[in-house]
PDB file of C-alpha atoms in Angstrom:
ATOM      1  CA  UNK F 861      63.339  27.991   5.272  1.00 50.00           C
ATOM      2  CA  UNK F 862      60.258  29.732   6.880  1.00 56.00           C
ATOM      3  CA  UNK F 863      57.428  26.864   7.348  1.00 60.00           C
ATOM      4  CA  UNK F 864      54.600  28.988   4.990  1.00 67.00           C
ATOM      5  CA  UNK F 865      57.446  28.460   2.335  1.00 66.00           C
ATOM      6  CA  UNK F 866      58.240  24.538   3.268  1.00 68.00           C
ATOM      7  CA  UNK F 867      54.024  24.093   3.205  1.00 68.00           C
ATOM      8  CA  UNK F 868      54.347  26.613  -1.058  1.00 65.00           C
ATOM      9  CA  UNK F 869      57.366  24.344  -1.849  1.00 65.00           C
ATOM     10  CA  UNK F 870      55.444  20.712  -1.067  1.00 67.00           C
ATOM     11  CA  UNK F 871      52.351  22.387  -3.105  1.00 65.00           C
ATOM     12  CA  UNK F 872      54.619  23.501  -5.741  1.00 65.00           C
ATOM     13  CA  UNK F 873      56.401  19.206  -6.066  1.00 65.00           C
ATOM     14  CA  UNK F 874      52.395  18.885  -5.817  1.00 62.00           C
ATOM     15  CA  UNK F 875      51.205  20.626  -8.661  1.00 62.00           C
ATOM     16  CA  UNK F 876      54.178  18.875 -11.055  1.00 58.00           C
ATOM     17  CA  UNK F 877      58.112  19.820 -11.719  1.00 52.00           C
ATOM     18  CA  UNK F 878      57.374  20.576 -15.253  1.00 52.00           C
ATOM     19  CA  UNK F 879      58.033  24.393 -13.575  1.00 58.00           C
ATOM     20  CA  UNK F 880      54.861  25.253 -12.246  1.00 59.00           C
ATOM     21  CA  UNK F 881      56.426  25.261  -8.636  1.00 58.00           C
ATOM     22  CA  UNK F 882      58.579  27.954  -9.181  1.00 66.00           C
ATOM     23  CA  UNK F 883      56.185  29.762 -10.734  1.00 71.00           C
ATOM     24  CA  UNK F 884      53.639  29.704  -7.554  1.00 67.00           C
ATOM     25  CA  UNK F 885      56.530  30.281  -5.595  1.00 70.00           C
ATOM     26  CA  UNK F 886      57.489  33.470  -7.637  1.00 77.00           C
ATOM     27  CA  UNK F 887      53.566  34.557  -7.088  1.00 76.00           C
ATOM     28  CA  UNK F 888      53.737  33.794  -3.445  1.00 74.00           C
ATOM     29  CA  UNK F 889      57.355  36.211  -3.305  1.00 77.00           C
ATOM     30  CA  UNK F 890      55.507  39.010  -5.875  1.00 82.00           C
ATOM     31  CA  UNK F 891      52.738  39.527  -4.045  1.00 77.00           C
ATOM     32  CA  UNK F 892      54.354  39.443  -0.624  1.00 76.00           C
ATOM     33  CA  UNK F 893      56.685  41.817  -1.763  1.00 82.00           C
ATOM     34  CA  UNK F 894      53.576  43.590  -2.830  1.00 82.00           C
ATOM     35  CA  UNK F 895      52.111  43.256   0.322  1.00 77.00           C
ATOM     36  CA  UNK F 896      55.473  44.496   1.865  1.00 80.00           C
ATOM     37  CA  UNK F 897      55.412  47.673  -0.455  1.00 84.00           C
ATOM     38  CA  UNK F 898      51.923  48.927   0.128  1.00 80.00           C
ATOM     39  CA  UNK F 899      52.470  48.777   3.808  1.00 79.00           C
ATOM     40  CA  UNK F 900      55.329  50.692   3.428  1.00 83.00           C
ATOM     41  CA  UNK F 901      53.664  53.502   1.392  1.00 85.00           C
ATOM     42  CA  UNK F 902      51.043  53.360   4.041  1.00 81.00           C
ATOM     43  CA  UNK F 903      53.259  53.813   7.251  1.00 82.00           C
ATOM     44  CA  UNK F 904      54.818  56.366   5.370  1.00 87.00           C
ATOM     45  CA  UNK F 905      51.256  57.917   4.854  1.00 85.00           C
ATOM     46  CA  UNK F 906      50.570  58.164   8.346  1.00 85.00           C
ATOM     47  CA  UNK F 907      53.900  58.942   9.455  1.00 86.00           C
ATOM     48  CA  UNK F 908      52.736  62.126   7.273  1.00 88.00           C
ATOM     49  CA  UNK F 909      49.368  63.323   8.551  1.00 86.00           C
ATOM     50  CA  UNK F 910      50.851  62.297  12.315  1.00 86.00           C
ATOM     51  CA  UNK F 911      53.573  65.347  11.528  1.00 89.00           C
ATOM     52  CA  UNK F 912      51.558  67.693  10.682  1.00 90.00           C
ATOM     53  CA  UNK F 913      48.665  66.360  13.166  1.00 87.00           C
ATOM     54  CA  UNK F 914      51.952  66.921  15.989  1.00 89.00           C
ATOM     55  CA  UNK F 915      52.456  70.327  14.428  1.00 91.00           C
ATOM     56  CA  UNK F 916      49.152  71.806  14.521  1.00 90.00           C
ATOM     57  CA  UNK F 917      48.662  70.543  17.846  1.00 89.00           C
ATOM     58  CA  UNK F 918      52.259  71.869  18.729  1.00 91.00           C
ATOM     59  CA  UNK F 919      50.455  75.036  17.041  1.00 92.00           C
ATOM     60  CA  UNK F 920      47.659  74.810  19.160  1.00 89.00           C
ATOM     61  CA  UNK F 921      49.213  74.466  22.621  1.00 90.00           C
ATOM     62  CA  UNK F 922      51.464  77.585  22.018  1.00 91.00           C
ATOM     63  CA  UNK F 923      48.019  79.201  21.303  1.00 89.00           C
ATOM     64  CA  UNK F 924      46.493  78.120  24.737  1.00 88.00           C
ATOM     65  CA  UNK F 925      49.728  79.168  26.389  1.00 89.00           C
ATOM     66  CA  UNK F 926      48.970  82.666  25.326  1.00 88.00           C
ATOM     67  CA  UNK F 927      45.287  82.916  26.008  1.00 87.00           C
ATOM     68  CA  UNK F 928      46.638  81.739  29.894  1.00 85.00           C
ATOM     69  CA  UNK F 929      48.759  84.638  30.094  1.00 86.00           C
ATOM     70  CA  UNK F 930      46.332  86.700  28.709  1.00 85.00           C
ATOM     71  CA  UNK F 931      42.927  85.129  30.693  1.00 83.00           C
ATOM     72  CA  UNK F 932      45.061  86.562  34.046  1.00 81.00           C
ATOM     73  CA  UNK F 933      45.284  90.269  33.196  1.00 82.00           C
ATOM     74  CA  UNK F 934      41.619  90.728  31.132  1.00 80.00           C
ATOM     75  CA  UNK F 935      38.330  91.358  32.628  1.00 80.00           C
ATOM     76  CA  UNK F 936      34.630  91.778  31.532  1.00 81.00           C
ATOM     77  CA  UNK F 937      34.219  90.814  27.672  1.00 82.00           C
ATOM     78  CA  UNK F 938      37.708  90.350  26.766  1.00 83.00           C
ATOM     79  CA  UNK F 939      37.782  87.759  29.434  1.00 83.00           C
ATOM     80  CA  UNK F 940      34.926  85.955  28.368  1.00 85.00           C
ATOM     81  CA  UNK F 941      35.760  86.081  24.794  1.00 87.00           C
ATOM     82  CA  UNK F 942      39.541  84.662  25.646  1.00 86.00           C
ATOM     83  CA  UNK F 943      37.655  81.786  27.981  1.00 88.00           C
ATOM     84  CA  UNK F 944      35.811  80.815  24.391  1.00 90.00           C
ATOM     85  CA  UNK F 945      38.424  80.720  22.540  1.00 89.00           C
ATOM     86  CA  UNK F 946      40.131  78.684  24.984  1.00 88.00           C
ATOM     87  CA  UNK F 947      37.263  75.984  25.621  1.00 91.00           C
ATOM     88  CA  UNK F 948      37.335  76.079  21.621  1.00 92.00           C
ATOM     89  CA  UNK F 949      41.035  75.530  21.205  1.00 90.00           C
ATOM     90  CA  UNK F 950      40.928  72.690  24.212  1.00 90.00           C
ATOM     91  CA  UNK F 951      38.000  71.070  21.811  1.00 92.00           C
ATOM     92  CA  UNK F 952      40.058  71.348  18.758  1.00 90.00           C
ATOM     93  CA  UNK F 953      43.209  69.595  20.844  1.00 87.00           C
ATOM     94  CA  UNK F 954      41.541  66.659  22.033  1.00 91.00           C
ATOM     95  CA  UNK F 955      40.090  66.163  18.586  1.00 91.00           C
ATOM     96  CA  UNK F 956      43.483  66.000  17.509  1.00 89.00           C
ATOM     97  CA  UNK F 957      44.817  64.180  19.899  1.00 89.00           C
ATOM     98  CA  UNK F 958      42.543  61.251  19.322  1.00 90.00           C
ATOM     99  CA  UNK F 959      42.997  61.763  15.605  1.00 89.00           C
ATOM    100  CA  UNK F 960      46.518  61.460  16.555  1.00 88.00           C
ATOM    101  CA  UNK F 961      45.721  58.283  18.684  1.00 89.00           C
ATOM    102  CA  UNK F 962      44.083  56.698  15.662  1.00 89.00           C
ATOM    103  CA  UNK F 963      46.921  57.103  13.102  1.00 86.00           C
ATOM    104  CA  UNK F 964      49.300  55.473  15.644  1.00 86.00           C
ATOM    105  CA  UNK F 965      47.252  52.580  16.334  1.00 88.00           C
ATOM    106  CA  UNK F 966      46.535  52.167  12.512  1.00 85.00           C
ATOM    107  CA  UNK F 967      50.282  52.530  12.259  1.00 84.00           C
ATOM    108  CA  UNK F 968      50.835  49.702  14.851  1.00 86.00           C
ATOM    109  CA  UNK F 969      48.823  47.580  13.123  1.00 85.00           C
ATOM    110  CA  UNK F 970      50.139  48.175   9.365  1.00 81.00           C
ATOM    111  CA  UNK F 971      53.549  47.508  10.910  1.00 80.00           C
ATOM    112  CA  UNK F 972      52.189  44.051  12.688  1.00 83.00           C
ATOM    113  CA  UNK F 973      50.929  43.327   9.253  1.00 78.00           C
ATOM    114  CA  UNK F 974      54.073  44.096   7.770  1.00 75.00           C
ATOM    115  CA  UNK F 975      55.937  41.880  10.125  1.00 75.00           C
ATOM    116  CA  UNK F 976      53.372  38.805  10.021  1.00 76.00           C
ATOM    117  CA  UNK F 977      54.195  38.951   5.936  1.00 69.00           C
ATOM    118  CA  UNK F 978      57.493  39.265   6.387  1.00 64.00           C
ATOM    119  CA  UNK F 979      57.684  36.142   8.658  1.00 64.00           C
ATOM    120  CA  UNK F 980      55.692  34.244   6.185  1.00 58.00           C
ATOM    121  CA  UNK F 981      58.172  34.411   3.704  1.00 56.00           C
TER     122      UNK F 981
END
């Protein structure tokens, strides 16, 4: 038995055995399972947004590939035109990438959170 449950068990002797044990301990399992369940529908959240995050970005790279191709044949305007939309596509990448960054780390953590409740019961 987990030692956060051993600690909920001594409280619930504490507290009488006219049945209020079991109840606290049925709380304690509700709301851990609760716990358990939001994290889930969070990771699965940000497993979400990090696919289509990964997509556009997939979106955007195939974009920059082109505009490379392109840069080395233009010259004059069209050249400068295709180095703005470049710098503006490189912008919108690294956005995304750090946008991407975030959800993983925020991820990481949910899942740390889900494993610290999970060892608690």
């Amino acid at each position: 038995m987990p030692y956060n449950k051993r600690i909920c068990l001594i409280f619930a002797i504490m507290l009488g055995l006219s049945g209020c044990g079991d109840e606290v301990i049925e709380k304690i399992d509700s709301a851990a399972n609760q716990a358990k369940s939001l994290t889930q529908e969070a990771t699965d959240f940000f497993d979400k947004h990090q696919e289509e995050l990964q997509s556009s970005l997939d979106e955007e790279q195939s974009r920059l590939k082109r505009i490379s191709i392109e840069l080395k044949s233009a010259s004059g305007e069209a050249k400068d035109a295709l180095l703005a939309e470049r710098d503006s596509l490189l912008k919108s990448f690294e956005d995304k990438s750090d946008m991407m960054n975030e959800l993983k780390e925020r991820k990481i953590k949910r899942l740390e959170e889900l494993s610290s409740i999970e060892g608690a019961k």
